[in-house]
PDB file of C-alpha atoms and ligand atoms in Angstrom:
ATOM      1  CA  MET A   2     -80.656 109.624  61.837  1.00  0.00           C
ATOM      2  CA  ALA A   3     -78.537 107.645  59.365  1.00  0.00           C
ATOM      3  CA  ASN A   4     -77.977 109.072  55.891  1.00  0.00           C
ATOM      4  CA  ASN A   5     -79.873 106.387  53.981  1.00  0.00           C
ATOM      5  CA  LEU A   6     -82.932 106.896  56.195  1.00  0.00           C
ATOM      6  CA  GLN A   7     -82.730 110.657  55.751  1.00  0.00           C
ATOM      7  CA  ASP A   8     -82.222 110.301  51.987  1.00  0.00           C
ATOM      8  CA  ALA A   9     -85.246 108.011  51.695  1.00  0.00           C
ATOM      9  CA  ALA A  10     -87.385 110.449  53.726  1.00  0.00           C
ATOM     10  CA  ILE A  11     -86.272 113.366  51.533  1.00  0.00           C
ATOM     11  CA  GLU A  12     -87.107 111.373  48.392  1.00  0.00           C
ATOM     12  CA  LEU A  13     -90.578 110.723  49.806  1.00  0.00           C
ATOM     13  CA  GLU A  14     -90.981 114.403  50.700  1.00  0.00           C
ATOM     14  CA  LYS A  15     -90.093 115.259  47.087  1.00  0.00           C
ATOM     15  CA  ALA A  16     -92.588 112.698  45.755  1.00  0.00           C
ATOM     16  CA  ILE A  17     -95.291 114.264  47.967  1.00  0.00           C
ATOM     17  CA  ARG A  18     -94.545 117.756  46.633  1.00  0.00           C
ATOM     18  CA  GLU A  19     -94.645 116.473  43.047  1.00  0.00           C
ATOM     19  CA  SER A  20     -97.824 114.414  43.507  1.00  0.00           C
ATOM     20  CA  ASN A  21    -101.052 115.395  41.740  1.00  0.00           C
ATOM     21  CA  GLU A  22    -102.787 115.398  45.132  1.00  0.00           C
ATOM     22  CA  TYR A  23    -100.394 117.990  46.567  1.00  0.00           C
ATOM     23  CA  GLN A  24    -100.308 120.135  43.443  1.00  0.00           C
ATOM     24  CA  SER A  25    -104.106 120.171  43.277  1.00  0.00           C
ATOM     25  CA  LEU A  26    -104.393 121.011  46.994  1.00  0.00           C
ATOM     26  CA  LYS A  27    -101.872 123.852  46.595  1.00  0.00           C
ATOM     27  CA  ASP A  28    -103.806 125.222  43.643  1.00  0.00           C
ATOM     28  CA  SER A  29    -107.142 125.067  45.528  1.00  0.00           C
ATOM     29  CA  TYR A  30    -105.611 126.653  48.617  1.00  0.00           C
ATOM     30  CA  ASP A  31    -104.103 129.503  46.579  1.00  0.00           C
ATOM     31  CA  LYS A  32    -107.454 130.130  44.879  1.00  0.00           C
ATOM     32  CA  VAL A  33    -109.328 130.332  48.204  1.00  0.00           C
ATOM     33  CA  ASN A  34    -106.675 132.642  49.643  1.00  0.00           C
ATOM     34  CA  ALA A  35    -106.861 134.891  46.583  1.00  0.00           C
ATOM     35  CA  ASP A  36    -110.634 135.322  47.028  1.00  0.00           C
ATOM     36  CA  PRO A  37    -111.337 137.490  50.128  1.00  0.00           C
ATOM     37  CA  SER A  38    -114.945 136.346  50.601  1.00  0.00           C
ATOM     38  CA  ALA A  39    -114.004 132.648  50.180  1.00  0.00           C
ATOM     39  CA  LYS A  40    -111.063 133.086  52.530  1.00  0.00           C
ATOM     40  CA  SER A  41    -113.149 134.731  55.251  1.00  0.00           C
ATOM     41  CA  MET A  42    -115.843 132.017  54.960  1.00  0.00           C
ATOM     42  CA  PHE A  43    -113.221 129.271  55.103  1.00  0.00           C
ATOM     43  CA  ASP A  44    -111.356 130.829  58.067  1.00  0.00           C
ATOM     44  CA  ASN A  45    -114.634 131.122  59.972  1.00  0.00           C
ATOM     45  CA  PHE A  46    -115.425 127.459  59.235  1.00  0.00           C
ATOM     46  CA  ARG A  47    -111.931 126.336  60.360  1.00  0.00           C
ATOM     47  CA  ASN A  48    -112.182 128.350  63.578  1.00  0.00           C
ATOM     48  CA  ILE A  49    -115.516 126.726  64.474  1.00  0.00           C
ATOM     49  CA  GLN A  50    -113.998 123.277  63.793  1.00  0.00           C
ATOM     50  CA  ILE A  51    -110.937 124.011  65.941  1.00  0.00           C
ATOM     51  CA  GLN A  52    -113.066 125.354  68.805  1.00  0.00           C
ATOM     52  CA  LEU A  53    -115.266 122.237  68.802  1.00  0.00           C
ATOM     53  CA  GLN A  54    -112.210 119.957  68.679  1.00  0.00           C
ATOM     54  CA  GLN A  55    -110.601 121.778  71.599  1.00  0.00           C
ATOM     55  CA  LYS A  56    -113.814 121.533  73.621  1.00  0.00           C
ATOM     56  CA  GLN A  57    -114.063 117.818  72.844  1.00  0.00           C
ATOM     57  CA  MET A  58    -110.414 117.151  73.748  1.00  0.00           C
ATOM     58  CA  SER A  59    -110.678 119.019  77.043  1.00  0.00           C
ATOM     59  CA  GLY A  60    -113.761 116.957  77.918  1.00  0.00           C
ATOM     60  CA  GLN A  61    -116.237 119.869  77.748  1.00  0.00           C
ATOM     61  CA  GLU A  62    -119.752 119.125  76.610  1.00  0.00           C
ATOM     62  CA  ILE A  63    -120.754 120.261  73.116  1.00  0.00           C
ATOM     63  CA  THR A  64    -124.288 121.622  73.040  1.00  0.00           C
ATOM     64  CA  GLN A  65    -126.902 120.694  70.439  1.00  0.00           C
ATOM     65  CA  GLU A  66    -126.881 124.361  69.397  1.00  0.00           C
ATOM     66  CA  GLU A  67    -123.168 124.161  68.665  1.00  0.00           C
ATOM     67  CA  VAL A  68    -123.627 120.952  66.666  1.00  0.00           C
ATOM     68  CA  ASP A  69    -126.424 122.598  64.637  1.00  0.00           C
ATOM     69  CA  GLN A  70    -124.307 125.715  64.055  1.00  0.00           C
ATOM     70  CA  ALA A  71    -121.342 123.604  62.887  1.00  0.00           C
ATOM     71  CA  GLN A  72    -123.535 121.602  60.513  1.00  0.00           C
ATOM     72  CA  LYS A  73    -124.993 124.793  59.049  1.00  0.00           C
ATOM     73  CA  THR A  74    -121.496 126.154  58.478  1.00  0.00           C
ATOM     74  CA  VAL A  75    -120.410 122.921  56.752  1.00  0.00           C
ATOM     75  CA  ALA A  76    -123.488 123.055  54.501  1.00  0.00           C
ATOM     76  CA  LEU A  77    -122.729 126.711  53.687  1.00  0.00           C
ATOM     77  CA  VAL A  78    -119.054 126.257  52.802  1.00  0.00           C
ATOM     78  CA  GLN A  79    -119.817 123.143  50.766  1.00  0.00           C
ATOM     79  CA  GLN A  80    -121.943 125.277  48.466  1.00  0.00           C
ATOM     80  CA  HIS A  81    -118.931 127.487  47.739  1.00  0.00           C
ATOM     81  CA  GLU A  82    -117.191 125.993  44.714  1.00  0.00           C
ATOM     82  CA  LEU A  83    -113.628 127.025  45.645  1.00  0.00           C
ATOM     83  CA  ILE A  84    -113.999 125.897  49.269  1.00  0.00           C
ATOM     84  CA  SER A  85    -115.667 122.571  48.506  1.00  0.00           C
ATOM     85  CA  LYS A  86    -112.861 121.861  46.010  1.00  0.00           C
ATOM     86  CA  LEU A  87    -110.261 122.728  48.684  1.00  0.00           C
ATOM     87  CA  MET A  88    -111.987 120.499  51.256  1.00  0.00           C
ATOM     88  CA  ALA A  89    -112.154 117.599  48.798  1.00  0.00           C
ATOM     89  CA  ASP A  90    -108.446 118.063  47.994  1.00  0.00           C
ATOM     90  CA  GLU A  91    -107.590 118.175  51.713  1.00  0.00           C
ATOM     91  CA  GLN A  92    -109.486 114.919  52.185  1.00  0.00           C
ATOM     92  CA  LYS A  93    -107.553 113.267  49.324  1.00  0.00           C
ATOM     93  CA  MET A  94    -104.208 114.540  50.651  1.00  0.00           C
ATOM     94  CA  SER A  95    -105.114 113.279  54.113  1.00  0.00           C
ATOM     95  CA  GLU A  96    -105.771 109.811  52.649  1.00  0.00           C
ATOM     96  CA  VAL A  97    -102.351 109.882  50.956  1.00  0.00           C
ATOM     97  CA  ILE A  98    -100.649 110.771  54.258  1.00  0.00           C
ATOM     98  CA  THR A  99    -102.592 108.012  56.069  1.00  0.00           C
ATOM     99  CA  ASP A 100    -101.452 105.471  53.445  1.00  0.00           C
ATOM    100  CA  LEU A 101     -97.845 106.661  53.698  1.00  0.00           C
ATOM    101  CA  ASN A 102     -97.933 106.422  57.489  1.00  0.00           C
ATOM    102  CA  LYS A 103     -99.302 102.874  57.288  1.00  0.00           C
ATOM    103  CA  THR A 104     -96.396 101.855  55.048  1.00  0.00           C
ATOM    104  CA  ILE A 105     -93.829 103.507  57.313  1.00  0.00           C
ATOM    105  CA  MET A 106     -95.298 101.939  60.449  1.00  0.00           C
ATOM    106  CA  LYS A 107     -95.295  98.420  58.939  1.00  0.00           C
ATOM    107  CA  PRO A 108     -91.827  97.454  60.254  1.00  0.00           C
ATOM    108  CA  LEU A 109     -92.900  98.295  63.829  1.00  0.00           C
ATOM    109  CA  GLU A 110     -96.244  96.537  63.394  1.00  0.00           C
ATOM    110  CA  ASP A 111     -94.440  93.450  62.153  1.00  0.00           C
ATOM    111  CA  LEU A 112     -92.188  93.546  65.195  1.00  0.00           C
ATOM    112  CA  TYR A 113     -94.853  94.018  67.845  1.00  0.00           C
ATOM    113  CA  GLY A 114     -97.367  91.842  66.062  1.00  0.00           C
ATOM    114  CA  ALA A 115     -94.978  88.874  66.003  1.00  0.00           C
ATOM    115  CA  ALA A 116     -95.056  88.024  69.706  1.00  0.00           C
ATOM    116  CA  GLU A 117     -98.805  87.751  70.138  1.00  0.00           C
TER     117      GLU A 117
ATOM    118  CA  MET B   7    -101.843 106.626  45.502  1.00  0.00           C
ATOM    119  CA  ALA B   8     -99.588 107.248  42.491  1.00  0.00           C
ATOM    120  CA  ASN B   9     -96.768 104.813  41.782  1.00  0.00           C
ATOM    121  CA  ASN B  10     -93.882 107.192  42.483  1.00  0.00           C
ATOM    122  CA  LEU B  11     -95.367 108.066  45.889  1.00  0.00           C
ATOM    123  CA  GLN B  12     -95.864 104.395  46.696  1.00  0.00           C
ATOM    124  CA  ASP B  13     -92.353 103.531  45.473  1.00  0.00           C
ATOM    125  CA  ALA B  14     -90.812 106.265  47.630  1.00  0.00           C
ATOM    126  CA  ALA B  15     -92.770 105.069  50.677  1.00  0.00           C
ATOM    127  CA  ILE B  16     -91.665 101.472  50.099  1.00  0.00           C
ATOM    128  CA  GLU B  17     -88.038 102.626  49.786  1.00  0.00           C
ATOM    129  CA  LEU B  18     -88.395 104.422  53.118  1.00  0.00           C
ATOM    130  CA  GLU B  19     -89.991 101.358  54.708  1.00  0.00           C
ATOM    131  CA  LYS B  20     -86.990  99.330  53.488  1.00  0.00           C
ATOM    132  CA  ALA B  21     -84.540 101.902  54.892  1.00  0.00           C
ATOM    133  CA  ILE B  22     -86.342 101.695  58.256  1.00  0.00           C
ATOM    134  CA  ARG B  23     -86.068  97.903  58.322  1.00  0.00           C
ATOM    135  CA  GLU B  24     -82.375  98.087  57.441  1.00  0.00           C
ATOM    136  CA  SER B  25     -81.574 100.864  59.921  1.00  0.00           C
ATOM    137  CA  ASN B  26     -79.355 100.210  62.951  1.00  0.00           C
ATOM    138  CA  GLU B  27     -82.135 101.563  65.164  1.00  0.00           C
ATOM    139  CA  TYR B  28     -84.659  99.021  63.894  1.00  0.00           C
ATOM    140  CA  GLN B  29     -82.232  96.107  63.889  1.00  0.00           C
ATOM    141  CA  SER B  30     -81.165  96.895  67.441  1.00  0.00           C
ATOM    142  CA  LEU B  31     -84.789  97.229  68.593  1.00  0.00           C
ATOM    143  CA  LYS B  32     -85.680  93.920  66.958  1.00  0.00           C
ATOM    144  CA  ASP B  33     -82.729  92.232  68.657  1.00  0.00           C
ATOM    145  CA  SER B  34     -83.673  93.672  72.075  1.00  0.00           C
ATOM    146  CA  TYR B  35     -87.316  92.741  71.610  1.00  0.00           C
ATOM    147  CA  ASP B  36     -86.414  89.158  70.643  1.00  0.00           C
ATOM    148  CA  LYS B  37     -84.153  88.856  73.695  1.00  0.00           C
ATOM    149  CA  VAL B  38     -86.867  90.038  76.089  1.00  0.00           C
ATOM    150  CA  ASN B  39     -89.403  87.687  74.492  1.00  0.00           C
ATOM    151  CA  ALA B  40     -86.973  84.775  74.775  1.00  0.00           C
ATOM    152  CA  ASP B  41     -86.584  85.349  78.540  1.00  0.00           C
ATOM    153  CA  PRO B  42     -89.845  84.371  80.325  1.00  0.00           C
ATOM    154  CA  SER B  43     -89.150  86.377  83.493  1.00  0.00           C
ATOM    155  CA  ALA B  44     -88.127  89.493  81.514  1.00  0.00           C
ATOM    156  CA  LYS B  45     -91.150  89.088  79.254  1.00  0.00           C
ATOM    157  CA  SER B  46     -93.584  88.807  82.152  1.00  0.00           C
ATOM    158  CA  MET B  47     -92.055  91.846  83.886  1.00  0.00           C
ATOM    159  CA  PHE B  48     -92.185  93.852  80.667  1.00  0.00           C
ATOM    160  CA  ASP B  49     -95.785  92.827  79.851  1.00  0.00           C
ATOM    161  CA  ASN B  50     -96.857  93.834  83.349  1.00  0.00           C
ATOM    162  CA  PHE B  51     -95.143  97.216  82.938  1.00  0.00           C
ATOM    163  CA  ARG B  52     -96.783  97.786  79.523  1.00  0.00           C
ATOM    164  CA  ASN B  53    -100.221  96.882  80.883  1.00  0.00           C
ATOM    165  CA  ILE B  54     -99.893  99.406  83.714  1.00  0.00           C
ATOM    166  CA  GLN B  55     -98.833 102.075  81.206  1.00  0.00           C
ATOM    167  CA  ILE B  56    -101.759 101.312  78.890  1.00  0.00           C
ATOM    168  CA  GLN B  57    -104.261 101.349  81.766  1.00  0.00           C
ATOM    169  CA  LEU B  58    -103.026 104.757  82.962  1.00  0.00           C
ATOM    170  CA  GLN B  59    -103.114 106.144  79.410  1.00  0.00           C
ATOM    171  CA  GLN B  60    -106.658 104.906  78.907  1.00  0.00           C
ATOM    172  CA  LYS B  61    -107.755 106.438  82.217  1.00  0.00           C
ATOM    173  CA  GLN B  62    -106.122 109.734  81.271  1.00  0.00           C
ATOM    174  CA  MET B  63    -107.679 109.782  77.793  1.00  0.00           C
ATOM    175  CA  SER B  64    -111.146 109.033  79.129  1.00  0.00           C
ATOM    176  CA  GLY B  65    -110.771 111.910  81.611  1.00  0.00           C
ATOM    177  CA  GLN B  66    -110.691 109.712  84.732  1.00  0.00           C
ATOM    178  CA  GLU B  67    -108.609 110.871  87.661  1.00  0.00           C
ATOM    179  CA  ILE B  68    -105.329 109.059  88.310  1.00  0.00           C
ATOM    180  CA  THR B  69    -104.726 108.564  92.032  1.00  0.00           C
ATOM    181  CA  GLN B  70    -101.437 109.275  93.804  1.00  0.00           C
ATOM    182  CA  GLU B  71    -101.295 105.557  94.617  1.00  0.00           C
ATOM    183  CA  GLU B  72    -101.446 104.701  90.920  1.00  0.00           C
ATOM    184  CA  VAL B  73     -98.707 107.237  90.113  1.00  0.00           C
ATOM    185  CA  ASP B  74     -96.503 105.749  92.873  1.00  0.00           C
ATOM    186  CA  GLN B  75     -97.174 102.208  91.643  1.00  0.00           C
ATOM    187  CA  ALA B  76     -96.301 103.180  88.055  1.00  0.00           C
ATOM    188  CA  GLN B  77     -93.061 104.861  89.154  1.00  0.00           C
ATOM    189  CA  LYS B  78     -92.057 101.805  91.180  1.00  0.00           C
ATOM    190  CA  THR B  79     -92.675  99.596  88.145  1.00  0.00           C
ATOM    191  CA  VAL B  80     -90.562 101.877  85.925  1.00  0.00           C
ATOM    192  CA  ALA B  81     -87.724 101.796  88.489  1.00  0.00           C
ATOM    193  CA  LEU B  82     -87.984  98.000  88.657  1.00  0.00           C
ATOM    194  CA  VAL B  83     -87.931  97.348  84.906  1.00  0.00           C
ATOM    195  CA  GLN B  84     -85.109  99.845  84.393  1.00  0.00           C
ATOM    196  CA  GLN B  85     -82.906  97.683  86.602  1.00  0.00           C
ATOM    197  CA  HIS B  86     -83.456  94.744  84.277  1.00  0.00           C
ATOM    198  CA  GLU B  87     -80.692  94.889  81.677  1.00  0.00           C
ATOM    199  CA  LEU B  88     -82.669  93.372  78.776  1.00  0.00           C
ATOM    200  CA  ILE B  89     -85.725  95.529  79.428  1.00  0.00           C
ATOM    201  CA  SER B  90     -83.856  98.801  79.918  1.00  0.00           C
ATOM    202  CA  LYS B  91     -82.012  98.114  76.637  1.00  0.00           C
ATOM    203  CA  LEU B  92     -85.367  97.469  74.911  1.00  0.00           C
ATOM    204  CA  MET B  93     -86.855 100.671  76.345  1.00  0.00           C
ATOM    205  CA  ALA B  94     -83.825 102.712  75.240  1.00  0.00           C
ATOM    206  CA  ASP B  95     -84.078 101.200  71.745  1.00  0.00           C
ATOM    207  CA  GLU B  96     -87.809 101.954  71.617  1.00  0.00           C
ATOM    208  CA  GLN B  97     -87.056 105.555  72.549  1.00  0.00           C
ATOM    209  CA  LYS B  98     -84.435 105.844  69.764  1.00  0.00           C
ATOM    210  CA  MET B  99     -86.788 104.271  67.202  1.00  0.00           C
ATOM    211  CA  SER B 100     -89.548 106.627  68.282  1.00  0.00           C
ATOM    212  CA  GLU B 101     -87.213 109.598  67.661  1.00  0.00           C
ATOM    213  CA  VAL B 102     -86.448 108.244  64.174  1.00  0.00           C
ATOM    214  CA  ILE B 103     -90.178 107.972  63.390  1.00  0.00           C
ATOM    215  CA  THR B 104     -90.787 111.500  64.731  1.00  0.00           C
ATOM    216  CA  ASP B 105     -88.005 112.849  62.488  1.00  0.00           C
ATOM    217  CA  LEU B 106     -89.377 110.985  59.463  1.00  0.00           C
ATOM    218  CA  ASN B 107     -92.880 112.309  60.121  1.00  0.00           C
ATOM    219  CA  LYS B 108     -91.540 115.869  60.370  1.00  0.00           C
ATOM    220  CA  THR B 109     -89.898 115.508  56.949  1.00  0.00           C
ATOM    221  CA  ILE B 110     -93.029 114.021  55.397  1.00  0.00           C
ATOM    222  CA  MET B 111     -95.273 116.722  56.861  1.00  0.00           C
ATOM    223  CA  LYS B 112     -93.036 119.566  55.588  1.00  0.00           C
ATOM    224  CA  PRO B 113     -94.881 120.033  52.277  1.00  0.00           C
ATOM    225  CA  LEU B 114     -98.185 120.516  54.137  1.00  0.00           C
ATOM    226  CA  GLU B 115     -96.569 122.800  56.711  1.00  0.00           C
ATOM    227  CA  ASP B 116     -95.117 124.916  53.903  1.00  0.00           C
ATOM    228  CA  LEU B 117     -98.556 125.180  52.339  1.00  0.00           C
ATOM    229  CA  TYR B 118    -100.535 126.091  55.443  1.00  0.00           C
ATOM    230  CA  GLY B 119     -97.768 128.213  56.907  1.00  0.00           C
ATOM    231  CA  ALA B 120     -97.579 130.380  53.774  1.00  0.00           C
ATOM    232  CA  ALA B 121    -100.890 132.184  54.165  1.00  0.00           C
ATOM    233  CA  GLU B 122    -100.474 133.448  57.703  1.00  0.00           C
TER     234      GLU B 122
HETATM  235 CA1  LIG C   9     -97.487  91.694  70.031  1.00  0.00          CA
HETATM  236 CA1  LIG C  10    -101.429 129.531  57.584  1.00  0.00          CA
END
């Protein structure tokens, strides 16, 4: 990769690290990890999410019981102040990354959009 | 999104547009589009690729006949100078984007990798 591309990517990486969204997410993540009961609740929630995603991606059917269980777990973790803050911060960070990706993909969109 | 994040993303977008990889891809793409027989061969190839991808993603079985047909089409388009140049340029651009994404995702990797 050419130097000016790499430099621009590193500048963007730096801007991400310095952003309020990233700093807030880091703070929320550290707080959950420092609280054993919050951490165990959050890890359990993440594991259930990952399992359901893997089932979905491999084409396995997800039972109504599993859906109910997942919804209960979401409702439970959302009542935990530290975890709900972390999840909200993850959502905001994810929106930032989506916006950045849109900007970066614009040159290719312009190219492939032009011939239609 | 904060201004410094947006500015850094726009700088990166500019660096992508000005990169040799993008300029070369654009040139190859324009040449294929300007050549009706190359364009029709390339469109046909892309359509076969997209159909197979969609089948795969929806969990449908891909027959041996379809695999053979796809391989024949790849072999055919690779013999076309303009198309093989375009495909090579697409591959290089895709590597650039992958590298950029790795850099941009580093802050999040550092965060989630730290607690394990
Ligand atoms: Ca197009
Ligand atoms: Ca981790």
